[in-house]
XYZ file of C-alpha atoms in Angstrom:
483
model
C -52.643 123.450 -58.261
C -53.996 126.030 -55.980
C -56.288 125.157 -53.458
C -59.446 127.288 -53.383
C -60.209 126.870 -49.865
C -59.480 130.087 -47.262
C -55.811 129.653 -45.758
C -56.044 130.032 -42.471
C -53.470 132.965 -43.128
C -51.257 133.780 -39.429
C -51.073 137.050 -38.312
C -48.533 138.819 -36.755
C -49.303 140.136 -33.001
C -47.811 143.840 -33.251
C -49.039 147.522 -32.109
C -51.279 149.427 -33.856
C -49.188 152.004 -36.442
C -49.790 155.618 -35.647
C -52.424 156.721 -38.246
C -50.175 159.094 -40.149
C -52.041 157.672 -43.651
C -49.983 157.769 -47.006
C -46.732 159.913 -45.989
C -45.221 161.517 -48.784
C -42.484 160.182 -50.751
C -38.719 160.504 -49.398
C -37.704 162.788 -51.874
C -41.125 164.933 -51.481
C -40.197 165.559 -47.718
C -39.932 169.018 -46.623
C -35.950 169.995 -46.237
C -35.875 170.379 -41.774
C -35.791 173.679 -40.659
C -32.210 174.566 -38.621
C -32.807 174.464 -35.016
C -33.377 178.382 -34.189
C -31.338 180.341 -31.442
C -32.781 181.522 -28.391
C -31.753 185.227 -28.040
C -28.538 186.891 -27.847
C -28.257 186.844 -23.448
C -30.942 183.968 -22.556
C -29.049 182.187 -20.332
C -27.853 178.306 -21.450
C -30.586 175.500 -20.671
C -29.017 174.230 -17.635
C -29.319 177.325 -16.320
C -32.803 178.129 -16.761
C -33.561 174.749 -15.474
C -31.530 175.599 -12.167
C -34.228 178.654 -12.201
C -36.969 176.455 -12.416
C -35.877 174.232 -10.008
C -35.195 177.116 -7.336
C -38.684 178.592 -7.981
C -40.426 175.603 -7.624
C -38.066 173.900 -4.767
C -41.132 174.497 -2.544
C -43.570 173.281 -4.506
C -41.247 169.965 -5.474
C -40.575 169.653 -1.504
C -44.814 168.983 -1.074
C -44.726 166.559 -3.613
C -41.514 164.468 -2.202
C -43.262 164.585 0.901
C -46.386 163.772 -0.514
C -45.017 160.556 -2.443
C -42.890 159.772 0.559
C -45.608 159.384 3.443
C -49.078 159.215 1.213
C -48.815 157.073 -1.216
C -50.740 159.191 -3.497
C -53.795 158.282 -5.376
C -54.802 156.033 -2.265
C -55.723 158.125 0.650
C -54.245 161.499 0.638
C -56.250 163.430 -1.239
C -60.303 164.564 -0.417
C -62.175 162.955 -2.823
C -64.059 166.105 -4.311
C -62.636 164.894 -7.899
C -59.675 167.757 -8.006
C -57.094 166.330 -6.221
C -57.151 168.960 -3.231
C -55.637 168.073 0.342
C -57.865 166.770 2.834
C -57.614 168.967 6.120
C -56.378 166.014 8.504
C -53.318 165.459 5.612
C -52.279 169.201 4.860
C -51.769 169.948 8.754
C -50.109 166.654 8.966
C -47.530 168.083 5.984
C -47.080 171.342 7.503
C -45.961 169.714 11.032
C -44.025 167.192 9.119
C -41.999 170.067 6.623
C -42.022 172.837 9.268
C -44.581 174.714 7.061
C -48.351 176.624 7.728
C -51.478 174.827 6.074
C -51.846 177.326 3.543
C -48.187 177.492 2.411
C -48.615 173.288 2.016
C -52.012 174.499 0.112
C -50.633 176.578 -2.018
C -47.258 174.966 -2.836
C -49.449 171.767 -3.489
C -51.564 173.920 -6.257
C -48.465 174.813 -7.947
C -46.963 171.071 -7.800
C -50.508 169.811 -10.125
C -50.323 172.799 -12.111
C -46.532 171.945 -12.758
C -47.171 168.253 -13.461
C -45.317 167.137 -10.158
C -48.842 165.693 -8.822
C -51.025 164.417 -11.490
C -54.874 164.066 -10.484
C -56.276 161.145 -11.824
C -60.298 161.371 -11.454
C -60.672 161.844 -7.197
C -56.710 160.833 -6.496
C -53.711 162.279 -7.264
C -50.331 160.671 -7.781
C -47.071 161.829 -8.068
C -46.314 162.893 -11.881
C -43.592 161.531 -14.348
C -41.649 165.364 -13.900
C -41.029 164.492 -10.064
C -39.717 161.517 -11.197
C -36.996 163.023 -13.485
C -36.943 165.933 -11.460
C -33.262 165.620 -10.656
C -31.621 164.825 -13.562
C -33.744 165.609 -16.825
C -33.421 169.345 -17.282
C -36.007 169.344 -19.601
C -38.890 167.647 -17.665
C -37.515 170.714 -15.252
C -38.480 173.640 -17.677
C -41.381 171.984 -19.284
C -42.865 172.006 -15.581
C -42.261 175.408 -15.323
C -43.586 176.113 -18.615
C -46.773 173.905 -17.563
C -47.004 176.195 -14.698
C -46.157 179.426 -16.786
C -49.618 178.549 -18.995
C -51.544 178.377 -15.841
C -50.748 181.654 -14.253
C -54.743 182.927 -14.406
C -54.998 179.552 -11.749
C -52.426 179.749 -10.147
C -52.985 183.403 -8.664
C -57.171 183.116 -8.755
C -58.962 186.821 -10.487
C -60.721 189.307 -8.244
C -63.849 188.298 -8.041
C -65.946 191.623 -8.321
C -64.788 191.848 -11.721
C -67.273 190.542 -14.777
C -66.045 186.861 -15.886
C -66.151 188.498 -19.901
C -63.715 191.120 -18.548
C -61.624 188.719 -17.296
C -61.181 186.527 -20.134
C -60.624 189.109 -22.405
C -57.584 190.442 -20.464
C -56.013 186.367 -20.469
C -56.849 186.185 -24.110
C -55.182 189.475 -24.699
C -52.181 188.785 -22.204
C -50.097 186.760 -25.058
C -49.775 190.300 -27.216
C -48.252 191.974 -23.721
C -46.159 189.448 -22.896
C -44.899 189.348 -26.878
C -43.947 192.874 -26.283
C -42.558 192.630 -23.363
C -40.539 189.826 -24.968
C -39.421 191.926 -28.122
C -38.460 195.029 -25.895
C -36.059 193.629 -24.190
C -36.178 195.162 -20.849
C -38.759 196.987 -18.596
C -41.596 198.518 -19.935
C -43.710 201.136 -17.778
C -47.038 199.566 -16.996
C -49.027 202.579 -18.490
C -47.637 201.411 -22.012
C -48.717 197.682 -21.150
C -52.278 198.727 -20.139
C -52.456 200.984 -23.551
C -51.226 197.638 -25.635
C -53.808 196.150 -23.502
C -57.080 197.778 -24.162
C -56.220 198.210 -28.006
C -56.108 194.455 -27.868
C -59.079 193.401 -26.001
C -61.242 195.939 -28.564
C -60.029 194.383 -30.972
C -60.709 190.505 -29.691
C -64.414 192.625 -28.858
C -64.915 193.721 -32.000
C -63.609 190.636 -33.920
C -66.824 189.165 -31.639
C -69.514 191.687 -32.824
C -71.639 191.188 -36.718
C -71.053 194.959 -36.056
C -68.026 197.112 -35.054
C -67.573 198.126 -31.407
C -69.297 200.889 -30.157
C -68.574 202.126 -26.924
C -71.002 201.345 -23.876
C -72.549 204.784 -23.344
C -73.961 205.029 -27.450
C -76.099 201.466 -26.182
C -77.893 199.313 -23.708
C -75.403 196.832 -22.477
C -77.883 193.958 -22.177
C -78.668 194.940 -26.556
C -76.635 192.249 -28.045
C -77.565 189.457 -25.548
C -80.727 190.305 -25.985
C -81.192 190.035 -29.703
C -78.700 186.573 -29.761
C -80.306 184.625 -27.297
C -84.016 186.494 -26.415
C -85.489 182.946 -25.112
C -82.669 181.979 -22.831
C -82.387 183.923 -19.433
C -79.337 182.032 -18.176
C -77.042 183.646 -20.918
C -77.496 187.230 -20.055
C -74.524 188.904 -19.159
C -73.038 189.863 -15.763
C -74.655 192.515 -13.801
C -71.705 194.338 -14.555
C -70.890 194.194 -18.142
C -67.477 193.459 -19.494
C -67.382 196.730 -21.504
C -67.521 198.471 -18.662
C -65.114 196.724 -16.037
C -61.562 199.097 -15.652
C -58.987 197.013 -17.546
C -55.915 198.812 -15.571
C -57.145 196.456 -12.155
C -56.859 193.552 -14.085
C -53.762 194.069 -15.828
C -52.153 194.758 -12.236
C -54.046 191.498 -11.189
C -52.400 189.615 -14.511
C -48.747 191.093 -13.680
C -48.766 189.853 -10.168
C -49.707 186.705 -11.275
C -46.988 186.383 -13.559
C -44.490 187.846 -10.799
C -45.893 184.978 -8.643
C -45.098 182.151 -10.814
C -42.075 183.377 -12.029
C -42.244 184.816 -15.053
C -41.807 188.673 -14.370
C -40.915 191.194 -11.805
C -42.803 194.603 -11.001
C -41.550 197.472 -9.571
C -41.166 201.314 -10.126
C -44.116 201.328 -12.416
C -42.647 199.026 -14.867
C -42.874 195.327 -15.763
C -39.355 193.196 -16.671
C -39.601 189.510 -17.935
C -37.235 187.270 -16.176
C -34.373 185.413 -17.745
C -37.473 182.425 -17.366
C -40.242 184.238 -18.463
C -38.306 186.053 -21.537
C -37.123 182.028 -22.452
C -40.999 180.723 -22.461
C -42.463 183.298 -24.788
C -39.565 182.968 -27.332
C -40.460 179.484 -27.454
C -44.409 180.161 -27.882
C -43.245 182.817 -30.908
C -41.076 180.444 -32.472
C -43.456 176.877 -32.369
C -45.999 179.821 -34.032
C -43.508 181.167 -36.765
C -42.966 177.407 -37.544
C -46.922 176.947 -38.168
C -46.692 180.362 -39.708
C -43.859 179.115 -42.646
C -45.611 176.319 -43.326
C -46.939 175.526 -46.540
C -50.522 175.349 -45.487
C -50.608 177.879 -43.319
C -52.258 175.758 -40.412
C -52.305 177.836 -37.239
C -54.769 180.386 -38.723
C -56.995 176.969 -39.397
C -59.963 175.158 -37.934
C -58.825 172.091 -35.974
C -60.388 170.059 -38.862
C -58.078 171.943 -41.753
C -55.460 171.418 -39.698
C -55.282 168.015 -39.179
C -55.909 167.724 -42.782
C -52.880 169.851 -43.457
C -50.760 167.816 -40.997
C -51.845 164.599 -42.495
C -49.094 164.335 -45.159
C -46.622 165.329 -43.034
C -43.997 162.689 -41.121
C -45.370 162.389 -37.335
C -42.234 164.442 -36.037
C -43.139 167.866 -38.445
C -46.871 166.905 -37.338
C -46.592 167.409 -33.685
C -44.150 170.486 -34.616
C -47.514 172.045 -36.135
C -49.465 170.860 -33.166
C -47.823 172.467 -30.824
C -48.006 175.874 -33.078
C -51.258 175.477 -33.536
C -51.841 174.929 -30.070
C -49.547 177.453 -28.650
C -51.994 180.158 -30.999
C -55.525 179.566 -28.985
C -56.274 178.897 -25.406
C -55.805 175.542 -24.541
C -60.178 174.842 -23.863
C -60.855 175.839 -26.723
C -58.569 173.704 -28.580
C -59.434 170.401 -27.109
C -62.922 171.495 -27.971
C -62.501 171.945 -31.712
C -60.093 168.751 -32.031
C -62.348 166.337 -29.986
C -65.079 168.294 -32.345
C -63.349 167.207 -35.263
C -62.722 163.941 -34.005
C -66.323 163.226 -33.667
C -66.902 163.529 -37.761
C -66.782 160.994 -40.578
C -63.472 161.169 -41.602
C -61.627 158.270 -39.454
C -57.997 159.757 -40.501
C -59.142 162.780 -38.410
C -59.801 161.203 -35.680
C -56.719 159.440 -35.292
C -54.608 162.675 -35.936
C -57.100 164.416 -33.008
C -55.785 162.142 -30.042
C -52.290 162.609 -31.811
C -53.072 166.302 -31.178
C -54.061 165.955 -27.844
C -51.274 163.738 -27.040
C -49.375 167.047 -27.675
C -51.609 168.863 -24.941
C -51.419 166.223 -22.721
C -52.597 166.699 -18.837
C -54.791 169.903 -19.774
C -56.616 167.681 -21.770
C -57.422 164.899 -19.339
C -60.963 166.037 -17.996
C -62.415 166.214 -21.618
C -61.065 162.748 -22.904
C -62.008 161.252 -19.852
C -65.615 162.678 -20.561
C -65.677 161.463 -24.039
C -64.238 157.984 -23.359
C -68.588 156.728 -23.027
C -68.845 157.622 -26.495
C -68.730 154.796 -28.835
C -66.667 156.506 -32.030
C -64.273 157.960 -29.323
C -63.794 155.366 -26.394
C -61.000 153.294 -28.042
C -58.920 155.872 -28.852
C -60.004 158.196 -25.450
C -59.022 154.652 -23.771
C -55.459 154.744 -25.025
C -55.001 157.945 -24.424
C -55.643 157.834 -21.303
C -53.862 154.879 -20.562
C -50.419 156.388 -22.062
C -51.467 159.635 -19.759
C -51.678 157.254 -16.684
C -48.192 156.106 -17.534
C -49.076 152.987 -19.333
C -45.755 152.183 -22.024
C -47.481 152.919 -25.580
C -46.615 149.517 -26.742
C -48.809 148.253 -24.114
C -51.875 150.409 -24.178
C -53.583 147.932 -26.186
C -54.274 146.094 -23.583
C -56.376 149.022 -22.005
C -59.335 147.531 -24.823
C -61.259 145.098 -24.289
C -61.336 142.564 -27.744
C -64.551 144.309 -29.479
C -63.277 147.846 -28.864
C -59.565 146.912 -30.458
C -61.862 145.119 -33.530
C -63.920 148.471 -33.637
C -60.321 150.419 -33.658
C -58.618 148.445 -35.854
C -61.959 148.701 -38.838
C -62.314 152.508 -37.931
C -57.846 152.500 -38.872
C -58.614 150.497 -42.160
C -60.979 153.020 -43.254
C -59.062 156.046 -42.671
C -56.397 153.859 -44.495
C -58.757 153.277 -47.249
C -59.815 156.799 -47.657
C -56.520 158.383 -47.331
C -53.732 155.775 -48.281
C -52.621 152.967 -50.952
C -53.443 149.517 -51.215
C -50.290 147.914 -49.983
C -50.919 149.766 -46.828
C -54.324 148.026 -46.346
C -52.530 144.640 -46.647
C -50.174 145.812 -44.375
C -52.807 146.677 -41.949
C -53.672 143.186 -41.325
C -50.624 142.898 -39.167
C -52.111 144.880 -36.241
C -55.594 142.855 -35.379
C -55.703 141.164 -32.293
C -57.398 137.981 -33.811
C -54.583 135.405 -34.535
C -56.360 134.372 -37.765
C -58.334 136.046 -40.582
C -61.088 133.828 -40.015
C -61.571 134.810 -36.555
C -61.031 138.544 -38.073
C -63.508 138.284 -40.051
C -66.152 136.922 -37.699
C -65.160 139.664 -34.809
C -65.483 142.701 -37.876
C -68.912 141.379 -38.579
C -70.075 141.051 -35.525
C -68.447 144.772 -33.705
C -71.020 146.728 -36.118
C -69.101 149.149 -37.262
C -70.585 151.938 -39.992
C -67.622 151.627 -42.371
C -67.160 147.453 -42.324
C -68.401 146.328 -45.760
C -66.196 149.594 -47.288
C -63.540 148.370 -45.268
C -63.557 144.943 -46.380
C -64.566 145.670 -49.938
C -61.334 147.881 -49.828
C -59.605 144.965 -48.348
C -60.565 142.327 -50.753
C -59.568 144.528 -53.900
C -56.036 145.098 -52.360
C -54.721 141.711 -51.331
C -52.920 139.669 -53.318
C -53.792 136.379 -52.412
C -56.915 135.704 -53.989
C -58.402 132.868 -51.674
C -58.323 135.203 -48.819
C -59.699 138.046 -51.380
C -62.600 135.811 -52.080
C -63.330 135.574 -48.097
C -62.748 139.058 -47.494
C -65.660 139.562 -50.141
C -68.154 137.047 -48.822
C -67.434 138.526 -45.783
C -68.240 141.689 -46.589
C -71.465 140.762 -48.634
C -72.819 139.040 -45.177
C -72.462 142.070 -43.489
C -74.110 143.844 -46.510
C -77.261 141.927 -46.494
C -77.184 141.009 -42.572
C -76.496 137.281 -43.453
C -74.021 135.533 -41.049
């Protein structure tokens, strides 16, 4: 005879499943793509990673140093909230390495941009790439690649030039360095700045309700004017964007891609290095991969993409992240997926941090500022957490009780929305609470929107139908705000 009574049903202590909801069937999985070839003369890995490492020997050398005598992230850095040296500790590294202040300056600015200091809010620590600096080629080039992405920092604009101007020319830089890429060799600059203006009229244009015109046909305050008429602070720059000489900044963009590694100048032309040609044949290929897939994702919202990604095994989903990513400045991508994470649809939110998992240190400053917001904190928490270094199996422990309850509902209903019942069962298995009972009460009492749909859910899919019959009065508590 059964007993009616609630078991007091175990549960198995064990991490949190990555939210991938309902992957396809085995024999519905996309065939894998062959690994592609880099181009016939790029020079073997282990050779572009003994590049790397000679190009950023000096900026390596600060870090050492740094990790050696400061003990970063306690009292070597000013605490201004960016990691920069304090005065007293950069002339103490230039007597110590034989350097000036401003070479330790700027070979400490291209150790964070290169991951080999990480700043953590007002500290800075030495970064996971130092670490494996010696012996894993590939932390080596992704360091330089980190660094590649950050040549408009790392080699600061003019600043008498408008700020639009400017950020049309690093928008537009991608196309140039794509042709520079395909061509093989050097290209005079006068065909790069021709490639360049065509490029930043369009990105204009593609801006405008109406096509470009140029500036003499129209006041250059006209369209700032009728968008925003109320709200003084958006007005242009005195010196409109339109109207800012694009061959300056294209000289300013080249030397800051000569200064990081990536190209040389000379002659009046512009030749990628072995480095440089290597990095942007990566970027085209992660965006041919988006490009081939069935969906189409990297010419999608953040929110379509995810959605397209969410069938797809986590490997082939962080394949279309990084496509996706590798399409649109890195800002404006951790805006749209934390923007996405912020709506209804829980399976989105999960496959956001996934996302920005894939941007990783960029992303930092805008988790970190989301991590007060109730929807997002248990998943900004984690994230951060496995950014700081934390092992992923025990990030958990970064959440306090009610936020891993709050996580663990907000998982069951992006399971319920998007996946099958046995899954829901199976999703029992990651709560914290040792026993339903004591899962039940915590649910009820963290106050999350989706609970009674959760549990409703929950009830209809289990087997056992004792617990079923809990799950149910639980759920009708919470309905009518019984306890």
């Amino acid at each position: 005879m059964t007993s009616r009574i609630p078991r007091d049903s175990r549960l198995r202590l064990v991490r949190p499943r990555p939210l991938a909801a309902a992957p396809r069937a085995v024999n519905q999985r996309r065939p894998r793509r062959p690994a592609p070839r880099p181009p016939e003369g790029t020079p073997a890995r282990a050779e572009l990673a003994r590049m790397a490492r000679s190009g950023l020997a000096a900026a390596a050398r600060v870090a050492h140093w740094a990790d050696a005598a400061l003990r970063p992230g306690r009292d070597g850095a000013s605490p201004d909230g960016k990691g920069t040296l304090s005065d007293a500790t950069a002339e103490r590294a230039a007597r110590d390495l034989g350097l000036t202040t401003a070479q330790v300056r700027a070979d400490w600015d291209t150790a964070r941009l290169a991951g080999l200091i990480e700043v953590h809010g007002d500290s800075a620590r030495p970064g996971w790439r130092l670490r494996a600096w010696d012996r894993d080629d590939s932390a080596v080039l992704r360091g330089w690649v980190a660094l590649f992405d950050a040549w408009s920092l790392a080699h600061p604009e003019p600043e008498q030039h408008a700020h639009g101007a400017v950020a049309d020319v690093v928008s537009a830089l991608p196309q140039v360095l794509s042709f520079l890429q395909l061509s093989a060799g050097p290209v005079p600059v006068e065909q790069l700045l021709d490639l360049l203006e065509q490029r930043v009229t369009e990105l204009r244009t593609e801006r405008c309700e109406i096509p470009y015109v140029p500036p003499v046909a129209h006041h250059p305050y006209e369209e700032a004017l009728r968008t925003a008429p109320s709200d003084p602070e958006r007005l242009p720059d005195a010196t409109p964007a339109e109207d800012t000489p694009l061959a300056p900044l294209l000289d300013w963009a080249l030397h800051a891609l000569a200064s990081v590694g990536a190209l040389t100048c000379g002659d009046g032309q512009a030749t990628l290095t072995p480095l440089g040609s290597w990095a942007v044949w990566v970027k085209l290929e992660q965006i041919c991969v988006a490009a081939q897939s069935p969906a189409g994702n990297i010419e999608r919202a953040a929110e379509d993409m995810l959605r397209g990604c969410a069938q797809l095994r986590p490997n082939a989903a962080r394949d279309e992240y990084r496509a996706w990513l590798a399409a649109r400045p890195v800002g404006s991508a951790v805006t749209e997926l934390l923007a996405a994470a912020r709506g209804e649809d829980a399976l989105l939110r999960g496959l956001a941090f996934e996302a920005l998992r894939v941007v990783g240190a960029p992303a930092e400053p805008d988790v970190r500022a989301v991590a007060d917001q109730p929807t997002l904190r248990p998943y900004a928490l984690l994230w951060l957490a496995e950014h700081d270094g934390i092992d992923p199996e025990d990030a958990h422990e970064a959440l306090t009780r009610e936020e891993a309850t709050w996580l663990w509902v907000d998982t069951a209903a992006a399971v319920a929305d998007h996946g099958e019942a046995p899954m829901l069962v199976r999703h029992l298995e990651s709560a914290v609470q040792p026993t339903v009972p004591m899962l039940l009460d915590e649910v009820r009492a963290v106050g999350h929107p989706r609970t009674v749909q959760v549990l409703v859910a929950l009830a209809a899919a289990h087997p056992d139908p004792a617990l079923a019959k809990a799950v149910r009065r639980a759920a009708f508590q919470v309905h009518t705000g019984g306890s």
